[in-house]
PDB file of C-alpha atoms and ligand atoms in Angstrom:
ATOM      1  CA  UNK A   1      90.642  65.421  96.748  1.00 40.00           C
ATOM      2  CA  UNK A   2      91.486  62.799  94.332  1.00 45.00           C
ATOM      3  CA  UNK A   3      93.748  63.946  91.721  1.00 48.00           C
ATOM      4  CA  UNK A   4      97.025  63.297  93.491  1.00 56.00           C
ATOM      5  CA  UNK A   5      97.310  67.032  94.057  1.00 68.00           C
ATOM      6  CA  UNK A   6      97.430  67.540  98.327  1.00 75.00           C
ATOM      7  CA  UNK A   7      95.292  70.858  99.424  1.00 81.00           C
ATOM      8  CA  UNK A   8      99.024  72.268 100.758  1.00 83.00           C
ATOM      9  CA  UNK A   9      99.941  72.219  96.822  1.00 80.00           C
ATOM     10  CA  UNK A  10      96.390  73.851  95.719  1.00 84.00           C
ATOM     11  CA  UNK A  11      97.142  76.496  97.904  1.00 88.00           C
ATOM     12  CA  UNK A  12     100.602  77.079  96.966  1.00 86.00           C
ATOM     13  CA  UNK A  13      99.002  77.927  93.369  1.00 85.00           C
ATOM     14  CA  UNK A  14      96.293  80.061  94.330  1.00 90.00           C
ATOM     15  CA  UNK A  15      98.874  81.854  95.961  1.00 92.00           C
ATOM     16  CA  UNK A  16     101.170  82.031  93.114  1.00 89.00           C
ATOM     17  CA  UNK A  17      98.100  83.031  90.935  1.00 90.00           C
ATOM     18  CA  UNK A  18      96.207  85.320  93.148  1.00 93.00           C
ATOM     19  CA  UNK A  19      98.406  86.518  96.023  1.00 95.00           C
ATOM     20  CA  UNK A  20      97.260  86.081  99.606  1.00 95.00           C
ATOM     21  CA  UNK A  21      94.007  87.032  98.272  1.00 96.00           C
ATOM     22  CA  UNK A  22      93.854  84.052  96.291  1.00 96.00           C
ATOM     23  CA  UNK A  23      94.755  81.907  98.856  1.00 96.00           C
ATOM     24  CA  UNK A  24      91.671  82.961 100.887  1.00 96.00           C
ATOM     25  CA  UNK A  25      89.402  82.226  98.192  1.00 96.00           C
ATOM     26  CA  UNK A  26      90.439  78.913  97.671  1.00 94.00           C
ATOM     27  CA  UNK A  27      91.032  78.166 101.882  1.00 94.00           C
ATOM     28  CA  UNK A  28      86.799  78.677 101.366  1.00 96.00           C
ATOM     29  CA  UNK A  29      86.082  77.062  98.094  1.00 94.00           C
ATOM     30  CA  UNK A  30      87.991  74.183  99.750  1.00 91.00           C
ATOM     31  CA  UNK A  31      85.649  74.846 103.050  1.00 92.00           C
ATOM     32  CA  UNK A  32      82.325  75.150 101.573  1.00 91.00           C
ATOM     33  CA  UNK A  33      82.214  73.075  98.105  1.00 85.00           C
ATOM     34  CA  UNK A  34      79.635  75.244  95.524  1.00 93.00           C
ATOM     35  CA  UNK A  35      79.508  78.751  96.326  1.00 95.00           C
ATOM     36  CA  UNK A  36      78.316  82.532  95.292  1.00 95.00           C
ATOM     37  CA  UNK A  37      80.380  85.260  94.400  1.00 95.00           C
ATOM     38  CA  UNK A  38      78.792  86.952  97.033  1.00 95.00           C
ATOM     39  CA  UNK A  39      79.353  84.565  99.594  1.00 96.00           C
ATOM     40  CA  UNK A  40      82.593  84.757  98.684  1.00 96.00           C
ATOM     41  CA  UNK A  41      83.048  88.322  99.192  1.00 96.00           C
ATOM     42  CA  UNK A  42      81.081  88.004 102.444  1.00 96.00           C
ATOM     43  CA  UNK A  43      83.391  85.193 103.890  1.00 95.00           C
ATOM     44  CA  UNK A  44      86.512  87.205 102.780  1.00 95.00           C
ATOM     45  CA  UNK A  45      85.584  90.615 102.750  1.00 96.00           C
ATOM     46  CA  UNK A  46      87.335  90.858  99.568  1.00 96.00           C
ATOM     47  CA  UNK A  47      85.598  93.048  97.146  1.00 96.00           C
ATOM     48  CA  UNK A  48      83.290  91.631  94.681  1.00 96.00           C
ATOM     49  CA  UNK A  49      84.952  92.907  91.155  1.00 96.00           C
ATOM     50  CA  UNK A  50      88.517  91.294  93.049  1.00 96.00           C
ATOM     51  CA  UNK A  51      87.062  87.923  93.375  1.00 97.00           C
ATOM     52  CA  UNK A  52      85.640  87.683  89.987  1.00 96.00           C
ATOM     53  CA  UNK A  53      89.089  88.500  88.572  1.00 96.00           C
ATOM     54  CA  UNK A  54      90.752  85.555  90.923  1.00 96.00           C
ATOM     55  CA  UNK A  55      87.985  83.176  89.907  1.00 96.00           C
ATOM     56  CA  UNK A  56      88.355  83.748  86.016  1.00 94.00           C
ATOM     57  CA  UNK A  57      92.318  83.196  86.907  1.00 92.00           C
ATOM     58  CA  UNK A  58      91.609  80.242  88.081  1.00 91.00           C
ATOM     59  CA  UNK A  59      88.921  79.102  86.026  1.00 89.00           C
ATOM     60  CA  UNK A  60      91.479  79.507  83.107  1.00 85.00           C
ATOM     61  CA  UNK A  61      93.783  77.365  85.045  1.00 79.00           C
ATOM     62  CA  UNK A  62      91.261  74.591  85.099  1.00 78.00           C
ATOM     63  CA  UNK A  63      91.413  75.195  89.249  1.00 85.00           C
ATOM     64  CA  UNK A  64      87.699  75.824  89.761  1.00 90.00           C
ATOM     65  CA  UNK A  65      84.102  75.453  87.933  1.00 90.00           C
ATOM     66  CA  UNK A  66      81.149  76.821  87.585  1.00 91.00           C
ATOM     67  CA  UNK A  67      77.201  75.886  87.412  1.00 91.00           C
ATOM     68  CA  UNK A  68      74.324  77.890  86.725  1.00 92.00           C
ATOM     69  CA  UNK A  69      70.969  76.893  87.901  1.00 90.00           C
ATOM     70  CA  UNK A  70      67.998  79.120  88.578  1.00 92.00           C
ATOM     71  CA  UNK A  71      66.682  80.114  92.307  1.00 88.00           C
ATOM     72  CA  UNK A  72      63.176  77.945  92.663  1.00 89.00           C
ATOM     73  CA  UNK A  73      61.724  81.148  95.046  1.00 91.00           C
ATOM     74  CA  UNK A  74      63.546  84.037  93.016  1.00 91.00           C
ATOM     75  CA  UNK A  75      63.546  82.229  89.594  1.00 90.00           C
ATOM     76  CA  UNK A  76      66.766  84.146  89.234  1.00 90.00           C
ATOM     77  CA  UNK A  77      70.080  82.581  87.758  1.00 91.00           C
ATOM     78  CA  UNK A  78      72.706  81.758  90.034  1.00 91.00           C
ATOM     79  CA  UNK A  79      76.235  81.154  89.689  1.00 91.00           C
ATOM     80  CA  UNK A  80      78.133  78.992  91.771  1.00 94.00           C
ATOM     81  CA  UNK A  81      81.487  78.085  91.816  1.00 94.00           C
ATOM     82  CA  UNK A  82      83.598  75.292  93.179  1.00 92.00           C
ATOM     83  CA  UNK A  83      87.036  73.514  93.146  1.00 89.00           C
ATOM     84  CA  UNK A  84      87.068  71.327  90.106  1.00 81.00           C
ATOM     85  CA  UNK A  85      87.925  67.259  91.225  1.00 60.00           C
ATOM     86  CA  UNK A  86      89.480  66.159  88.161  1.00 63.00           C
ATOM     87  CA  UNK A  87      92.644  69.188  88.152  1.00 60.00           C
ATOM     88  CA  UNK A  88      94.918  69.647  85.189  1.00 60.00           C
ATOM     89  CA  UNK A  89      98.228  67.594  86.532  1.00 65.00           C
ATOM     90  CA  UNK A  90     100.214  68.829  83.454  1.00 65.00           C
ATOM     91  CA  UNK A  91      99.530  72.270  84.540  1.00 71.00           C
ATOM     92  CA  UNK A  92     100.516  71.290  88.071  1.00 74.00           C
ATOM     93  CA  UNK A  93     103.523  69.477  86.936  1.00 77.00           C
ATOM     94  CA  UNK A  94     104.903  72.473  84.761  1.00 80.00           C
ATOM     95  CA  UNK A  95     103.970  74.770  87.782  1.00 81.00           C
ATOM     96  CA  UNK A  96     106.163  72.043  90.113  1.00 86.00           C
ATOM     97  CA  UNK A  97     108.892  72.137  87.494  1.00 89.00           C
ATOM     98  CA  UNK A  98     108.922  75.686  87.553  1.00 90.00           C
ATOM     99  CA  UNK A  99     109.100  76.208  91.229  1.00 92.00           C
ATOM    100  CA  UNK A 100     111.423  73.739  91.551  1.00 93.00           C
ATOM    101  CA  UNK A 101     114.213  75.843  89.489  1.00 94.00           C
ATOM    102  CA  UNK A 102     113.781  78.701  90.790  1.00 95.00           C
ATOM    103  CA  UNK A 103     113.907  76.919  94.180  1.00 96.00           C
ATOM    104  CA  UNK A 104     117.404  75.260  92.787  1.00 96.00           C
ATOM    105  CA  UNK A 105     118.414  78.799  91.366  1.00 96.00           C
ATOM    106  CA  UNK A 106     118.086  80.232  95.117  1.00 95.00           C
ATOM    107  CA  UNK A 107     119.704  77.648  96.716  1.00 96.00           C
ATOM    108  CA  UNK A 108     123.075  77.844  94.257  1.00 96.00           C
ATOM    109  CA  UNK A 109     122.753  81.557  94.767  1.00 94.00           C
ATOM    110  CA  UNK A 110     122.649  81.363  98.630  1.00 94.00           C
ATOM    111  CA  UNK A 111     125.290  78.271  99.012  1.00 94.00           C
ATOM    112  CA  UNK A 112     127.983  80.375  96.470  1.00 93.00           C
ATOM    113  CA  UNK A 113     127.441  83.714  98.464  1.00 92.00           C
ATOM    114  CA  UNK A 114     128.519  85.172 101.579  1.00 94.00           C
ATOM    115  CA  UNK A 115     125.952  87.506 103.083  1.00 94.00           C
ATOM    116  CA  UNK A 116     125.922  90.685 104.959  1.00 96.00           C
ATOM    117  CA  UNK A 117     123.354  92.320 106.747  1.00 95.00           C
ATOM    118  CA  UNK A 118     122.883  95.288 109.312  1.00 96.00           C
ATOM    119  CA  UNK A 119     120.252  93.637 111.211  1.00 94.00           C
ATOM    120  CA  UNK A 120     117.416  95.714 110.238  1.00 95.00           C
ATOM    121  CA  UNK A 121     114.675  93.215 109.383  1.00 94.00           C
ATOM    122  CA  UNK A 122     112.925  95.451 106.626  1.00 95.00           C
ATOM    123  CA  UNK A 123     117.078  95.568 105.181  1.00 96.00           C
ATOM    124  CA  UNK A 124     117.847  93.615 102.205  1.00 94.00           C
ATOM    125  CA  UNK A 125     120.818  91.201 102.502  1.00 93.00           C
ATOM    126  CA  UNK A 126     123.415  92.457 100.648  1.00 94.00           C
ATOM    127  CA  UNK A 127     126.594  89.679  99.132  1.00 93.00           C
ATOM    128  CA  UNK A 128     129.757  89.969  99.822  1.00 93.00           C
ATOM    129  CA  UNK A 129     130.690  91.627  96.479  1.00 92.00           C
ATOM    130  CA  UNK A 130     128.361  94.171  96.875  1.00 94.00           C
ATOM    131  CA  UNK A 131     129.232  95.027 101.384  1.00 95.00           C
ATOM    132  CA  UNK A 132     132.440  95.455 100.151  1.00 94.00           C
ATOM    133  CA  UNK A 133     131.694  98.259  97.446  1.00 94.00           C
ATOM    134  CA  UNK A 134     129.518 100.101 100.328  1.00 93.00           C
ATOM    135  CA  UNK A 135     132.554  99.496 102.533  1.00 93.00           C
ATOM    136  CA  UNK A 136     130.560  97.165 105.056  1.00 95.00           C
ATOM    137  CA  UNK A 137     127.386  99.634 105.394  1.00 96.00           C
ATOM    138  CA  UNK A 138     123.847  99.452 104.633  1.00 96.00           C
ATOM    139  CA  UNK A 139     122.690 101.120 101.641  1.00 95.00           C
ATOM    140  CA  UNK A 140     119.591 101.634 103.160  1.00 96.00           C
ATOM    141  CA  UNK A 141     120.055 102.311 106.781  1.00 97.00           C
ATOM    142  CA  UNK A 142     123.642 103.025 107.052  1.00 96.00           C
ATOM    143  CA  UNK A 143     124.060 100.847 109.794  1.00 96.00           C
ATOM    144  CA  UNK A 144     127.704  98.561 109.830  1.00 96.00           C
ATOM    145  CA  UNK A 145     127.066  94.869 108.209  1.00 96.00           C
ATOM    146  CA  UNK A 146     127.582  92.037 109.852  1.00 95.00           C
ATOM    147  CA  UNK A 147     128.374  88.167 108.471  1.00 95.00           C
ATOM    148  CA  UNK A 148     124.784  86.918 108.213  1.00 92.00           C
ATOM    149  CA  UNK A 149     124.497  83.002 108.801  1.00 90.00           C
ATOM    150  CA  UNK A 150     122.337  81.985 105.695  1.00 89.00           C
ATOM    151  CA  UNK A 151     122.298  78.170 107.016  1.00 93.00           C
ATOM    152  CA  UNK A 152     118.636  78.332 107.845  1.00 92.00           C
ATOM    153  CA  UNK A 153     117.565  79.529 104.764  1.00 92.00           C
ATOM    154  CA  UNK A 154     119.932  76.851 102.539  1.00 95.00           C
ATOM    155  CA  UNK A 155     118.202  74.242 104.963  1.00 96.00           C
ATOM    156  CA  UNK A 156     114.543  75.599 104.251  1.00 95.00           C
ATOM    157  CA  UNK A 157     115.790  75.552 100.210  1.00 96.00           C
ATOM    158  CA  UNK A 158     116.755  71.895 100.476  1.00 97.00           C
ATOM    159  CA  UNK A 159     113.843  70.880 101.993  1.00 96.00           C
ATOM    160  CA  UNK A 160     111.876  72.327  99.765  1.00 95.00           C
ATOM    161  CA  UNK A 161     113.175  71.106  96.651  1.00 95.00           C
ATOM    162  CA  UNK A 162     113.102  67.471  98.042  1.00 95.00           C
ATOM    163  CA  UNK A 163     109.514  67.564  98.499  1.00 93.00           C
ATOM    164  CA  UNK A 164     109.293  68.839  95.581  1.00 91.00           C
ATOM    165  CA  UNK A 165     111.062  66.285  94.129  1.00 91.00           C
ATOM    166  CA  UNK A 166     109.318  64.226  95.975  1.00 90.00           C
ATOM    167  CA  UNK A 167     105.742  65.025  94.701  1.00 85.00           C
ATOM    168  CA  UNK A 168     107.077  65.186  90.887  1.00 83.00           C
ATOM    169  CA  UNK A 169     108.319  61.457  90.828  1.00 80.00           C
ATOM    170  CA  UNK A 170     104.887  60.550  91.620  1.00 68.00           C
TER     171      UNK A 170
HETATM  172 ZN1   ZN B 201     120.197  98.113 107.072  1.00 80.12          ZN
END
Protein backbone atom coordinates (compact mmCIF):
# COMPACT_ATOMS: atom_id res chain seq x y z
CA UNK A 1 0.00 0.00 0.00
CA UNK A 2 1.35 3.41 -1.01
CA UNK A 3 -0.46 5.54 1.52
CA UNK A 4 2.37 5.41 4.05
CA UNK A 5 0.12 3.50 6.38
CA UNK A 6 1.33 0.05 7.30
CA UNK A 7 -0.95 -2.94 7.27
CA UNK A 8 -0.43 -3.32 11.02
CA UNK A 9 -1.61 0.23 11.61
CA UNK A 10 -4.65 -0.35 9.43
CA UNK A 11 -5.42 -3.48 11.37
CA UNK A 12 -5.12 -1.58 14.63
CA UNK A 13 -7.48 1.09 13.34
CA UNK A 14 -9.98 -1.52 12.15
CA UNK A 15 -9.86 -3.02 15.61
CA UNK A 16 -10.46 0.35 17.27
CA UNK A 17 -13.44 0.95 14.99
CA UNK A 18 -14.93 -2.53 14.79
CA UNK A 19 -13.33 -4.78 17.39
CA UNK A 20 -12.14 -8.29 16.49
CA UNK A 21 -14.79 -8.59 13.78
CA UNK A 22 -13.57 -5.37 12.22
CA UNK A 23 -10.01 -6.65 12.23
CA UNK A 24 -11.12 -9.92 10.62
CA UNK A 25 -12.92 -8.08 7.83
CA UNK A 26 -9.93 -5.87 7.21
CA UNK A 27 -7.67 -8.90 6.97
CA UNK A 28 -9.86 -10.40 4.24
CA UNK A 29 -10.12 -7.08 2.38
CA UNK A 30 -6.34 -6.87 2.47
CA UNK A 31 -5.95 -10.41 1.12
CA UNK A 32 -8.69 -10.47 -1.48
CA UNK A 33 -9.12 -6.97 -2.86
CA UNK A 34 -12.60 -6.52 -4.35
CA UNK A 35 -15.18 -8.49 -2.44
CA UNK A 36 -18.95 -8.53 -1.84
CA UNK A 37 -20.68 -8.53 1.55
CA UNK A 38 -21.86 -12.10 0.96
CA UNK A 39 -18.35 -13.32 0.17
CA UNK A 40 -17.07 -11.58 3.30
CA UNK A 41 -19.75 -13.32 5.35
CA UNK A 42 -18.78 -16.66 3.88
CA UNK A 43 -15.09 -16.14 4.59
CA UNK A 44 -15.42 -14.72 8.10
CA UNK A 45 -18.53 -16.43 9.43
CA UNK A 46 -19.75 -13.01 10.57
CA UNK A 47 -23.40 -12.14 9.94
CA UNK A 48 -24.18 -10.11 6.82
CA UNK A 49 -25.89 -7.34 8.81
CA UNK A 50 -22.91 -6.95 11.12
CA UNK A 51 -20.56 -6.86 8.15
CA UNK A 52 -22.69 -4.18 6.46
CA UNK A 53 -22.58 -2.01 9.59
CA UNK A 54 -18.83 -2.37 9.90
CA UNK A 55 -18.27 -1.68 6.21
CA UNK A 56 -20.25 1.56 6.48
CA UNK A 57 -18.16 2.57 9.47
CA UNK A 58 -14.99 1.86 7.52
CA UNK A 59 -16.44 3.71 4.57
CA UNK A 60 -17.20 6.77 6.70
CA UNK A 61 -13.59 6.80 7.82
CA UNK A 62 -12.39 6.52 4.21
CA UNK A 63 -10.74 3.21 4.89
CA UNK A 64 -12.62 1.43 2.13
CA UNK A 65 -14.38 2.32 -1.06
CA UNK A 66 -17.11 0.61 -3.05
CA UNK A 67 -17.92 0.02 -6.68
CA UNK A 68 -21.06 -1.15 -8.40
CA UNK A 69 -21.36 -2.98 -11.66
CA UNK A 70 -23.83 -5.15 -13.52
CA UNK A 71 -23.26 -8.88 -13.57
CA UNK A 72 -23.05 -9.86 -17.23
CA UNK A 73 -24.79 -13.19 -16.71
CA UNK A 74 -27.59 -12.31 -14.30
CA UNK A 75 -27.94 -8.63 -15.14
CA UNK A 76 -28.03 -7.84 -11.42
CA UNK A 77 -26.05 -5.11 -9.76
CA UNK A 78 -23.11 -6.25 -7.70
CA UNK A 79 -21.50 -4.18 -4.97
CA UNK A 80 -17.89 -4.77 -4.14
CA UNK A 81 -15.74 -3.29 -1.43
CA UNK A 82 -12.03 -2.75 -1.30
CA UNK A 83 -9.42 -0.98 0.77
CA UNK A 84 -8.97 2.62 -0.18
CA UNK A 85 -5.42 3.10 -1.40
CA UNK A 86 -5.20 6.78 -0.56
CA UNK A 87 -6.33 6.80 3.02
CA UNK A 88 -7.12 10.04 4.69
CA UNK A 89 -3.85 10.52 6.44
CA UNK A 90 -5.23 13.27 8.64
CA UNK A 91 -7.61 10.75 10.11
CA UNK A 92 -4.82 8.27 10.70
CA UNK A 93 -2.58 10.90 12.25
CA UNK A 94 -5.38 12.05 14.52
CA UNK A 95 -6.08 8.52 15.60
CA UNK A 96 -2.43 7.89 16.31
CA UNK A 97 -2.26 11.03 18.40
CA UNK A 98 -5.21 9.79 20.40
CA UNK A 99 -3.67 6.36 20.90
CA UNK A 100 -0.38 7.99 21.87
CA UNK A 101 -2.05 10.18 24.48
CA UNK A 102 -3.87 7.18 25.96
CA UNK A 103 -0.65 5.19 26.15
CA UNK A 104 1.18 8.08 27.78
CA UNK A 105 -1.52 8.45 30.43
CA UNK A 106 -1.39 4.72 31.03
CA UNK A 107 2.40 4.76 31.31
CA UNK A 108 2.28 7.67 33.74
CA UNK A 109 -0.21 5.73 35.84
CA UNK A 110 1.89 2.55 35.80
CA UNK A 111 5.01 4.50 36.76
CA UNK A 112 3.33 6.29 39.64
CA UNK A 113 1.49 3.40 41.19
CA UNK A 114 2.40 0.26 43.00
CA UNK A 115 0.12 -2.61 42.14
CA UNK A 116 -1.12 -5.66 43.95
CA UNK A 117 -2.69 -8.80 42.55
CA UNK A 118 -4.12 -12.08 43.86
CA UNK A 119 -2.63 -14.18 41.08
CA UNK A 120 -5.98 -15.12 39.61
CA UNK A 121 -5.84 -14.17 35.89
CA UNK A 122 -9.46 -13.04 35.76
CA UNK A 123 -9.11 -10.64 38.71
CA UNK A 124 -8.03 -7.01 38.29
CA UNK A 125 -4.78 -5.59 39.58
CA UNK A 126 -5.28 -3.23 42.51
CA UNK A 127 -3.34 -0.01 43.10
CA UNK A 128 -1.63 0.23 46.50
CA UNK A 129 -4.07 2.78 47.91
CA UNK A 130 -7.03 0.52 47.15
CA UNK A 131 -5.20 -2.58 48.30
CA UNK A 132 -4.77 -0.93 51.68
CA UNK A 133 -8.48 -0.22 51.88
CA UNK A 134 -9.34 -3.88 51.29
CA UNK A 135 -6.59 -4.95 53.74
CA UNK A 136 -4.67 -6.66 50.94
CA UNK A 137 -7.38 -9.08 49.97
CA UNK A 138 -8.72 -9.31 46.44
CA UNK A 139 -12.09 -7.54 46.21
CA UNK A 140 -13.24 -10.15 43.69
CA UNK A 141 -12.08 -13.53 45.00
CA UNK A 142 -10.87 -12.56 48.49
CA UNK A 143 -7.46 -14.23 48.06
CA UNK A 144 -4.49 -12.41 49.62
CA UNK A 145 -2.94 -9.74 47.41
CA UNK A 146 0.75 -9.85 46.53
CA UNK A 147 2.89 -7.06 45.10
CA UNK A 148 2.84 -7.09 41.31
CA UNK A 149 5.86 -6.38 39.18
CA UNK A 150 4.68 -4.11 36.36
CA UNK A 151 8.05 -3.74 34.61
CA UNK A 152 6.80 -5.74 31.64
CA UNK A 153 3.76 -3.52 31.22
CA UNK A 154 5.94 -0.42 31.50
CA UNK A 155 8.42 -1.75 28.93
CA UNK A 156 5.60 -2.65 26.58
CA UNK A 157 4.02 0.81 26.89
CA UNK A 158 7.36 2.55 26.37
CA UNK A 159 8.02 0.49 23.27
CA UNK A 160 4.57 1.18 21.83
CA UNK A 161 4.90 4.90 22.55
CA UNK A 162 8.24 5.23 20.80
CA UNK A 163 6.90 3.20 17.85
CA UNK A 164 3.98 5.57 17.38
CA UNK A 165 6.14 8.65 17.95
CA UNK A 166 8.45 7.37 15.24
CA UNK A 167 5.53 6.80 12.88
CA UNK A 168 4.13 10.28 13.55
CA UNK A 169 7.45 11.84 12.56
CA UNK A 170 7.18 10.41 9.07
ZN1 LIG B 1 -8.75 -12.31 43.01
